[in-house]
Amino acid sequence: MAGESIAVVGAGLLGRLLAWKLLARGCQVTLFERGSRAGERSAARVAASMLAPYTEVASAERRVFDWGLMALRWWPEQIALLQAESGRQIAHAVDGSVVVAHDLDKSTLQHFMQQLQAVVPEHLERVQRLDRAQLTALEPELAQRYGEGLYLPDEGYLDNTALLAALETAISAAGGQWREHTEVAELAPQRLRVGGDWQPFDCVLDCRGTGAKGQLAGLRAVRGEVLWLHAPEVQLSRPVRLMHPRYKLYVSPRPQQRYVIGATEIESESMAPVTVRSSLELLSALYSLHSGFAEATVEHAWAHCRPAMPDNLPVVRAERGLLQVNGLYRHGYLLSPHVVEAALEAFDRRCIG
Ligand SMILES: Cc1cc2nc3c(=O)[nH]c(=O)nc-3n(C[C@H](O)[C@H](O)[C@H](O)COP(=O)(O)OP(=O)(O)OC[C@H]3O[C@@H](n4cnc5c(N)ncnc54)[C@H](O)[C@@H]3O)c2cc1C
């Protein structure tokens, strides 16, 4: 609705996407962020930002898969728009991912196929078994160590650093107001409090991720750790998963031979730096995947928490003057397209007017 004053609390993934969309409709948007607009206090910046409906549904509900397929169509369209508006390039691709396992762990590939058979049987034909020659054609450096694997053509990734920066530029260009280093102490329908001052708005959007704990019943934080590497001796062009009975590892590519390595998943709300144990587990598994990572440099070791509801599914709650959107858990980039569209619909129906 044009002209409505909207406060977006939390400029992580959801806050930025919703602010960008509402500005396009002519709303006056103010973003409140306890960190800076660089996003250093958000899970969104830490994430590997893989778009992996097949590998994620193995341990999630069917809905995650269906919403994830929608994301594979949504992101390329929205990224094209965002690139045009911001003048920034955002590396992204939906040209598949590769799954491998060491000889001793080959049964994990079979187990993964059985999980898919149980949840998405009609999509199993999209999963391709690879022999060494086929693996060589897709990811030649993996074929030196692995004689077989799986190819999941309907998976991809995007460069989250570039995406968050492009959203910041597009939001500012569209007239969005940034209140950085501003922690919102309390929020309610049509108002929020910073320090001792209540400020009125037509609608408040609560996009605080784990910061909403206490106000959203059942919300919990699930710790994750990632390493950001520069690996000049490694050339992988698509996301890769190593299936292992204990250490599940993924590698998400970034431009200029950079890779995001992840991720631990720990039922803890600790935001402490990455531990030695997690680094050892991630890096040992990584070296076993590709020895070229031995000479890589660790550019960042980041820990953050994923916001999760008891059923690990997202939540959109709307009432007049207040929209709460949360619970993206480990699928933020995969599910935000569906959640943003659902939130905008709820906003129109319930929040304003
Ligand atoms: C290690 C790791 C790896 C991940 N990998 C993937 C992946 O590969 N694919 C995928 O799809 N998803 C992934 N995710 C999940 C994804 O990052 C999250 O689901 C997503 O970022 C959640 O978005 P959000 O906007 O709800 O929260 P966030 O991105 O955390 O943003 C919330 C924002 O609110 C701000 N805030 C909080 N409280 C306040 C307050 N009181 N006042 C002002 N500001 C406040 C915070 O500073 C933050 O900027 C990963 C997450 C982690 C931690």
CSV table of C-alpha atoms and ligand atoms in Angstrom, one decimal:
chain,number,residue,atom,x,y,z
A,1,MET,CA,0.0,0.0,0.0
A,2,ALA,CA,1.6,3.2,-1.1
A,3,GLY,CA,2.6,5.7,1.5
A,4,GLU,CA,2.3,3.5,4.6
A,5,SER,CA,5.1,3.9,7.1
A,6,ILE,CA,6.7,0.5,7.8
A,7,ALA,CA,9.3,-0.4,10.4
A,8,VAL,CA,11.4,-3.4,9.5
A,9,VAL,CA,13.2,-4.7,12.6
A,10,GLY,CA,16.2,-6.8,11.7
A,11,ALA,CA,18.1,-6.3,8.4
A,12,GLY,CA,19.2,-9.9,7.8
A,13,LEU,CA,17.8,-12.0,5.0
A,14,LEU,CA,14.0,-11.6,5.6
A,15,GLY,CA,14.2,-8.0,6.7
A,16,ARG,CA,16.1,-6.9,3.5
A,17,LEU,CA,13.9,-8.9,1.1
A,18,LEU,CA,10.7,-7.6,2.6
A,19,ALA,CA,12.0,-4.0,2.8
A,20,TRP,CA,13.0,-4.2,-0.9
A,21,LYS,CA,9.6,-5.5,-1.9
A,22,LEU,CA,7.6,-3.0,0.1
A,23,LEU,CA,9.6,-0.1,-1.2
A,24,ALA,CA,8.7,-1.2,-4.7
A,25,ARG,CA,5.1,-0.9,-3.7
A,26,GLY,CA,5.6,2.7,-2.6
A,27,CYS,CA,5.8,2.2,1.2
A,28,GLN,CA,8.0,4.3,3.4
A,29,VAL,CA,10.4,1.9,5.0
A,30,THR,CA,12.7,2.3,7.9
A,31,LEU,CA,15.1,-0.6,8.8
A,32,PHE,CA,16.3,-1.0,12.4
A,33,GLU,CA,19.4,-3.1,12.7
A,34,ARG,CA,21.4,-3.7,15.9
A,35,GLY,CA,24.5,-4.2,13.8
A,36,SER,CA,25.6,-2.4,10.7
A,37,ARG,CA,24.1,-2.5,7.2
A,38,ALA,CA,27.0,-4.9,6.3
A,39,GLY,CA,24.9,-7.6,8.1
A,40,GLU,CA,27.7,-8.8,10.4
A,41,ARG,CA,25.2,-9.7,13.1
A,42,SER,CA,22.9,-11.8,10.9
A,43,ALA,CA,22.8,-15.5,10.2
A,44,ALA,CA,22.3,-14.4,6.5
A,45,ARG,CA,25.9,-13.3,6.2
A,46,VAL,CA,27.4,-16.4,7.7
A,47,ALA,CA,25.4,-18.9,5.6
A,48,ALA,CA,26.7,-21.1,2.8
A,49,SER,CA,23.5,-20.1,0.9
A,50,MET,CA,23.1,-23.3,-1.0
A,51,LEU,CA,19.8,-23.9,-2.7
A,52,ALA,CA,19.5,-27.6,-2.0
A,53,PRO,CA,15.9,-29.0,-1.9
A,54,TYR,CA,17.0,-32.6,-2.5
A,55,THR,CA,19.8,-32.8,0.1
A,56,GLU,CA,17.7,-30.8,2.6
A,57,VAL,CA,14.5,-32.9,2.3
A,58,ALA,CA,16.4,-36.0,3.4
A,59,SER,CA,16.1,-34.6,6.9
A,60,ALA,CA,13.1,-32.3,6.5
A,61,GLU,CA,9.4,-32.3,5.6
A,62,ARG,CA,8.1,-32.6,2.1
A,63,ARG,CA,7.0,-28.9,2.2
A,64,VAL,CA,10.6,-27.8,2.4
A,65,PHE,CA,11.2,-29.6,-1.0
A,66,ASP,CA,8.2,-28.0,-2.7
A,67,TRP,CA,9.0,-24.5,-1.5
A,68,GLY,CA,12.6,-25.2,-2.4
A,69,LEU,CA,11.7,-26.0,-6.0
A,70,MET,CA,9.8,-22.7,-6.2
A,71,ALA,CA,13.0,-20.9,-4.9
A,72,LEU,CA,15.0,-22.3,-7.9
A,73,ARG,CA,12.7,-20.3,-10.2
A,74,TRP,CA,12.3,-17.3,-8.0
A,75,TRP,CA,15.9,-16.4,-7.2
A,76,PRO,CA,17.2,-16.0,-10.8
A,77,GLU,CA,14.3,-13.6,-11.7
A,78,GLN,CA,14.7,-11.6,-8.5
A,79,ILE,CA,18.5,-11.5,-8.8
A,80,ALA,CA,18.2,-10.2,-12.4
A,81,LEU,CA,16.0,-7.4,-11.1
A,82,LEU,CA,18.3,-6.7,-8.1
A,83,GLN,CA,21.4,-6.6,-10.3
A,84,ALA,CA,19.7,-4.0,-12.6
A,85,GLU,CA,18.6,-1.9,-9.7
A,86,SER,CA,21.8,-2.0,-7.7
A,87,GLY,CA,24.4,-2.2,-10.5
A,88,ARG,CA,26.0,-5.1,-8.6
A,89,GLN,CA,26.8,-8.6,-9.8
A,90,ILE,CA,25.5,-11.5,-7.7
A,91,ALA,CA,27.1,-14.9,-8.6
A,92,HIS,CA,24.5,-17.6,-8.6
A,93,ALA,CA,23.8,-20.8,-10.4
A,94,VAL,CA,21.2,-23.6,-10.6
A,95,ASP,CA,23.2,-26.1,-12.5
A,96,GLY,CA,23.3,-28.9,-9.9
A,97,SER,CA,25.3,-30.3,-7.1
A,98,VAL,CA,27.4,-33.4,-6.7
A,99,VAL,CA,27.3,-35.9,-3.8
A,100,VAL,CA,30.2,-38.2,-3.1
A,101,ALA,CA,31.2,-40.7,-0.4
A,102,HIS,CA,34.4,-42.5,0.4
A,103,ASP,CA,34.6,-46.2,-0.6
A,104,LEU,CA,34.0,-47.4,3.0
A,105,ASP,CA,30.9,-45.1,3.3
A,106,LYS,CA,29.2,-45.9,0.0
A,107,SER,CA,26.2,-47.2,1.9
A,108,THR,CA,25.4,-43.6,2.8
A,109,LEU,CA,24.7,-42.8,-0.8
A,110,GLN,CA,22.3,-45.7,-0.9
A,111,HIS,CA,20.7,-44.5,2.4
A,112,PHE,CA,20.3,-41.0,0.9
A,113,MET,CA,18.5,-42.5,-2.1
A,114,GLN,CA,16.2,-44.4,0.1
A,115,GLN,CA,15.4,-41.2,2.1
A,116,LEU,CA,14.5,-39.5,-1.2
A,117,GLN,CA,12.4,-42.5,-2.3
A,118,ALA,CA,10.4,-42.2,0.9
A,119,VAL,CA,9.7,-38.4,0.7
A,120,VAL,CA,9.8,-37.4,-3.0
A,121,PRO,CA,9.4,-40.6,-5.0
A,122,GLU,CA,8.2,-38.9,-8.1
A,123,HIS,CA,11.3,-36.8,-8.3
A,124,LEU,CA,13.8,-39.6,-7.9
A,125,GLU,CA,14.3,-39.8,-11.6
A,126,ARG,CA,16.0,-36.4,-11.5
A,127,VAL,CA,18.8,-37.9,-9.4
A,128,GLN,CA,21.5,-39.2,-11.6
A,129,ARG,CA,24.1,-41.8,-10.6
A,130,LEU,CA,27.6,-40.9,-11.9
A,131,ASP,CA,30.4,-43.2,-12.9
A,132,ARG,CA,34.0,-41.9,-13.0
A,133,ALA,CA,33.7,-40.6,-16.6
A,134,GLN,CA,30.5,-38.7,-15.8
A,135,LEU,CA,32.0,-37.3,-12.7
A,136,THR,CA,35.0,-36.2,-14.7
A,137,ALA,CA,32.8,-34.3,-17.1
A,138,LEU,CA,31.1,-32.4,-14.2
A,139,GLU,CA,33.8,-32.0,-11.6
A,140,PRO,CA,37.1,-33.3,-12.9
A,141,GLU,CA,39.1,-32.8,-9.7
A,142,LEU,CA,36.7,-35.0,-7.7
A,143,ALA,CA,37.1,-37.9,-10.2
A,144,GLN,CA,40.7,-38.3,-9.2
A,145,ARG,CA,39.5,-39.6,-5.8
A,146,TYR,CA,36.0,-40.8,-6.3
A,147,GLY,CA,34.8,-43.4,-8.8
A,148,GLU,CA,31.2,-42.7,-8.5
A,149,GLY,CA,28.7,-40.1,-7.1
A,150,LEU,CA,25.3,-38.6,-7.5
A,151,TYR,CA,24.3,-35.6,-9.5
A,152,LEU,CA,21.3,-33.5,-8.4
A,153,PRO,CA,20.6,-31.2,-11.3
A,154,ASP,CA,18.0,-29.1,-9.5
A,155,GLU,CA,20.2,-27.6,-6.9
A,156,GLY,CA,22.4,-24.5,-6.8
A,157,TYR,CA,23.8,-21.7,-4.7
A,158,LEU,CA,24.0,-17.9,-4.6
A,159,ASP,CA,26.7,-15.5,-3.3
A,160,ASN,CA,25.1,-14.2,-0.1
A,161,THR,CA,27.7,-11.5,0.5
A,162,ALA,CA,26.9,-10.0,-2.9
A,163,LEU,CA,23.2,-10.5,-2.4
A,164,LEU,CA,23.1,-8.7,0.9
A,165,ALA,CA,25.2,-5.8,-0.5
A,166,ALA,CA,23.0,-5.5,-3.6
A,167,LEU,CA,19.9,-5.4,-1.4
A,168,GLU,CA,21.4,-2.7,0.7
A,169,THR,CA,22.2,-0.6,-2.4
A,170,ALA,CA,18.7,-1.2,-3.9
A,171,ILE,CA,16.9,-0.4,-0.6
A,172,SER,CA,18.9,2.9,-0.2
A,173,ALA,CA,18.3,3.8,-3.8
A,174,ALA,CA,14.6,3.3,-3.4
A,175,GLY,CA,14.5,5.7,-0.4
A,176,GLY,CA,14.7,3.1,2.5
A,177,GLN,CA,16.0,4.7,5.7
A,178,TRP,CA,18.6,2.8,7.7
A,179,ARG,CA,18.9,3.0,11.5
A,180,GLU,CA,22.1,1.0,12.1
A,181,HIS,CA,23.5,0.1,15.5
A,182,THR,CA,20.0,0.5,16.8
A,183,GLU,CA,18.6,-2.2,19.0
A,184,VAL,CA,14.9,-2.3,19.2
A,185,ALA,CA,14.1,-3.1,22.9
A,186,GLU,CA,10.4,-3.9,22.4
A,187,LEU,CA,7.9,-4.0,19.6
A,188,ALA,CA,4.1,-4.2,19.4
A,189,PRO,CA,1.4,-3.5,16.7
A,190,GLN,CA,2.1,-0.1,15.1
A,191,ARG,CA,4.9,0.8,17.4
A,192,LEU,CA,8.4,0.0,18.7
A,193,ARG,CA,10.6,1.2,21.4
A,194,VAL,CA,14.3,2.2,21.1
A,195,GLY,CA,15.7,3.1,24.5
A,196,GLY,CA,12.9,5.0,26.2
A,197,ASP,CA,11.2,6.2,23.1
A,198,TRP,CA,8.1,4.6,21.5
A,199,GLN,CA,7.9,5.3,17.8
A,200,PRO,CA,4.7,5.0,15.8
A,201,PHE,CA,4.4,3.2,12.4
A,202,ASP,CA,1.5,1.9,10.3
A,203,CYS,CA,3.0,-1.5,10.6
A,204,VAL,CA,6.0,-3.1,12.3
A,205,LEU,CA,7.7,-6.1,10.7
A,206,ASP,CA,9.5,-8.4,13.1
A,207,CYS,CA,12.4,-9.9,11.2
A,208,ARG,CA,14.8,-10.3,14.1
A,209,GLY,CA,15.6,-14.0,13.5
A,210,THR,CA,17.0,-15.4,16.8
A,211,GLY,CA,16.7,-11.9,18.3
A,212,ALA,CA,12.9,-12.5,18.6
A,213,LYS,CA,13.4,-15.2,21.2
A,214,GLY,CA,11.2,-14.5,24.1
A,215,GLN,CA,8.6,-12.8,22.0
A,216,LEU,CA,7.9,-15.7,19.7
A,217,ALA,CA,6.9,-18.8,21.7
A,218,GLY,CA,8.9,-21.9,20.8
A,219,LEU,CA,11.6,-20.1,18.9
A,220,ARG,CA,15.1,-21.5,19.5
A,221,ALA,CA,18.6,-21.0,18.2
A,222,VAL,CA,20.6,-23.7,16.5
A,223,ARG,CA,24.3,-23.0,16.3
A,224,GLY,CA,26.2,-23.4,13.1
A,225,GLU,CA,29.9,-22.9,12.2
A,226,VAL,CA,31.4,-22.3,8.8
A,227,LEU,CA,34.9,-21.7,7.4
A,228,TRP,CA,35.4,-19.4,4.4
A,229,LEU,CA,38.5,-20.4,2.5
A,230,HIS,CA,40.6,-19.2,-0.4
A,231,ALA,CA,41.8,-22.3,-2.3
A,232,PRO,CA,43.8,-21.4,-5.4
A,233,GLU,CA,44.6,-25.1,-5.9
A,234,VAL,CA,41.0,-26.2,-6.0
A,235,GLN,CA,38.6,-25.8,-8.9
A,236,LEU,CA,35.0,-26.9,-8.1
A,237,SER,CA,32.2,-25.2,-10.0
A,238,ARG,CA,29.2,-26.4,-8.1
A,239,PRO,CA,28.2,-27.3,-4.5
A,240,VAL,CA,29.6,-30.6,-3.3
A,241,ARG,CA,28.5,-32.8,-0.4
A,242,LEU,CA,30.5,-35.4,1.2
A,243,MET,CA,28.3,-38.1,2.8
A,244,HIS,CA,29.9,-39.5,5.9
A,245,PRO,CA,28.2,-41.3,8.8
A,246,ARG,CA,29.5,-38.7,11.2
A,247,TYR,CA,30.8,-35.6,9.5
A,248,LYS,CA,28.5,-34.3,6.9
A,249,LEU,CA,30.4,-31.7,4.9
A,250,TYR,CA,29.4,-29.4,2.1
A,251,VAL,CA,31.4,-27.0,0.0
A,252,SER,CA,29.6,-24.0,-1.5
A,253,PRO,CA,31.6,-22.2,-4.3
A,254,ARG,CA,32.1,-18.4,-4.4
A,255,PRO,CA,33.9,-16.3,-7.1
A,256,GLN,CA,37.7,-16.4,-7.4
A,257,GLN,CA,38.3,-19.9,-5.9
A,258,ARG,CA,36.7,-19.1,-2.6
A,259,TYR,CA,34.6,-21.7,-0.9
A,260,VAL,CA,32.3,-21.8,2.1
A,261,ILE,CA,32.8,-25.0,4.1
A,262,GLY,CA,30.1,-26.1,6.5
A,263,ALA,CA,28.4,-26.6,8.6
A,264,THR,CA,28.1,-27.9,12.1
A,265,GLU,CA,24.6,-28.1,13.7
A,266,ILE,CA,24.5,-27.9,17.4
A,267,GLU,CA,21.5,-27.5,19.7
A,268,SER,CA,22.9,-24.5,21.4
A,269,GLU,CA,22.4,-20.7,21.4
A,270,SER,CA,26.1,-20.0,22.0
A,271,MET,CA,27.5,-17.3,19.7
A,272,ALA,CA,31.1,-18.1,20.8
A,273,PRO,CA,33.8,-18.3,18.1
A,274,VAL,CA,34.3,-21.5,16.1
A,275,THR,CA,35.7,-24.3,18.4
A,276,VAL,CA,38.9,-26.3,17.7
A,277,ARG,CA,36.8,-29.5,17.6
A,278,SER,CA,34.5,-28.1,14.9
A,279,SER,CA,37.5,-26.8,12.9
A,280,LEU,CA,39.2,-30.2,13.1
A,281,GLU,CA,36.1,-32.0,12.0
A,282,LEU,CA,35.3,-29.7,9.1
A,283,LEU,CA,38.9,-29.4,7.9
A,284,SER,CA,39.7,-33.1,8.2
A,285,ALA,CA,36.6,-34.0,6.2
A,286,LEU,CA,37.5,-31.3,3.7
A,287,TYR,CA,41.1,-32.6,3.2
A,288,SER,CA,39.7,-36.1,2.7
A,289,LEU,CA,37.5,-34.7,0.0
A,290,HIS,CA,40.2,-32.9,-2.0
A,291,SER,CA,43.9,-32.7,-1.0
A,292,GLY,CA,44.2,-29.3,-2.8
A,293,PHE,CA,42.5,-27.7,0.2
A,294,ALA,CA,45.7,-28.3,2.2
A,295,GLU,CA,47.2,-25.1,0.9
A,296,ALA,CA,44.0,-23.1,1.2
A,297,THR,CA,43.9,-20.1,3.6
A,298,VAL,CA,41.1,-19.7,6.1
A,299,GLU,CA,39.7,-16.2,5.5
A,300,HIS,CA,36.9,-16.3,8.0
A,301,ALA,CA,35.8,-18.7,10.7
A,302,TRP,CA,32.2,-17.7,11.6
A,303,ALA,CA,29.6,-19.0,14.0
A,304,HIS,CA,26.0,-17.9,14.2
A,305,CYS,CA,22.6,-19.3,15.1
A,306,ARG,CA,19.8,-20.4,12.9
A,307,PRO,CA,16.3,-19.3,14.1
A,308,ALA,CA,14.1,-22.4,14.4
A,309,MET,CA,10.5,-23.2,15.5
A,310,PRO,CA,9.7,-26.5,17.3
A,311,ASP,CA,8.7,-28.1,13.9
A,312,ASN,CA,11.7,-26.5,12.1
A,313,LEU,CA,9.2,-24.9,9.7
A,314,PRO,CA,8.9,-21.1,9.0
A,315,VAL,CA,6.2,-19.0,10.6
A,316,VAL,CA,4.3,-16.0,9.3
A,317,ARG,CA,1.9,-14.3,11.8
A,318,ALA,CA,-0.1,-11.3,10.9
A,319,GLU,CA,-2.3,-9.0,12.8
A,320,ARG,CA,-3.3,-5.3,12.3
A,321,GLY,CA,-0.1,-3.3,12.6
A,322,LEU,CA,2.3,-6.3,13.2
A,323,LEU,CA,3.8,-9.0,11.0
A,324,GLN,CA,6.1,-11.6,12.5
A,325,VAL,CA,8.2,-13.7,10.1
A,326,ASN,CA,10.7,-16.2,11.4
A,327,GLY,CA,11.9,-19.8,11.7
A,328,LEU,CA,13.8,-20.1,8.5
A,329,TYR,CA,16.2,-22.5,10.3
A,330,ARG,CA,18.9,-24.0,8.1
A,331,HIS,CA,16.9,-23.3,4.9
A,332,GLY,CA,16.9,-19.5,4.9
A,333,TYR,CA,17.9,-19.0,1.2
A,334,LEU,CA,15.9,-22.0,0.1
A,335,LEU,CA,12.7,-21.0,1.8
A,336,SER,CA,12.7,-17.2,1.9
A,337,PRO,CA,11.1,-17.0,-1.6
A,338,HIS,CA,8.0,-18.8,-0.4
A,339,VAL,CA,8.1,-17.1,3.0
A,340,VAL,CA,8.4,-13.6,1.5
A,341,GLU,CA,5.5,-14.2,-0.9
A,342,ALA,CA,3.4,-15.6,2.0
A,343,ALA,CA,4.4,-12.6,4.2
A,344,LEU,CA,3.4,-10.0,1.6
A,345,GLU,CA,0.1,-11.7,1.1
A,346,ALA,CA,-0.5,-11.7,4.9
A,347,PHE,CA,0.6,-8.1,5.1
A,348,ASP,CA,-2.0,-7.1,2.5
A,349,ARG,CA,-4.8,-9.1,4.1
A,350,ARG,CA,-4.3,-8.5,7.8
A,351,CYS,CA,-1.8,-5.8,8.7
A,352,ILE,CA,-2.9,-2.7,6.9
A,353,GLY,CA,-6.3,-1.0,6.3
B,1,LIG,C1,26.2,-21.7,9.6
B,1,LIG,C2,25.0,-21.5,8.8
B,1,LIG,C3,24.9,-22.0,7.5
B,1,LIG,C4,23.7,-21.8,6.8
B,1,LIG,N1,23.7,-22.2,5.5
B,1,LIG,C5,22.5,-22.1,4.8
B,1,LIG,C6,22.4,-22.6,3.4
B,1,LIG,O1,23.4,-23.1,2.9
B,1,LIG,N2,21.3,-22.4,2.8
B,1,LIG,C7,20.2,-21.8,3.3
B,1,LIG,O2,19.1,-21.8,2.7
B,1,LIG,N3,20.2,-21.3,4.6
B,1,LIG,C8,21.4,-21.4,5.3
B,1,LIG,N4,21.5,-20.9,6.6
B,1,LIG,C9,20.2,-20.4,7.2
B,1,LIG,C10,20.0,-18.9,7.0
B,1,LIG,O3,21.2,-18.2,7.2
B,1,LIG,C11,19.0,-18.4,8.0
B,1,LIG,O4,17.8,-19.2,7.9
B,1,LIG,C12,18.5,-16.9,7.6
B,1,LIG,O5,19.6,-16.1,7.6
B,1,LIG,C13,17.5,-16.4,8.6
B,1,LIG,O6,17.1,-15.2,8.2
B,1,LIG,P1,16.5,-14.1,9.2
B,1,LIG,O7,16.3,-12.8,8.3
B,1,LIG,O8,15.3,-14.7,9.8
B,1,LIG,O9,17.6,-13.9,10.3
B,1,LIG,P2,19.0,-13.2,10.2
B,1,LIG,O10,19.6,-13.4,8.9
B,1,LIG,O11,19.8,-13.7,11.4
B,1,LIG,O12,18.7,-11.6,10.4
B,1,LIG,C14,18.1,-11.1,11.7
B,1,LIG,C15,18.6,-9.7,11.8
B,1,LIG,O13,17.9,-9.1,12.9
B,1,LIG,C16,18.8,-8.3,13.7
B,1,LIG,N5,18.3,-8.1,15.0
B,1,LIG,C17,18.0,-9.1,16.0
B,1,LIG,N6,17.4,-8.5,17.1
B,1,LIG,C18,17.4,-7.2,16.8
B,1,LIG,C19,16.9,-6.1,17.6
B,1,LIG,N7,16.3,-6.3,18.8
B,1,LIG,N8,17.0,-4.9,17.1
B,1,LIG,C20,17.5,-4.7,15.8
B,1,LIG,N9,18.0,-5.7,15.0
B,1,LIG,C21,17.9,-6.9,15.5
B,1,LIG,C22,20.1,-9.1,13.6
B,1,LIG,O14,21.3,-8.3,13.9
B,1,LIG,C23,20.1,-9.6,12.2
B,1,LIG,O15,20.8,-8.8,11.3
B,1,LIG,C24,22.6,-21.1,7.4
B,1,LIG,C25,22.7,-20.5,8.7
B,1,LIG,C26,23.9,-20.7,9.4
B,1,LIG,C27,24.0,-20.1,10.8
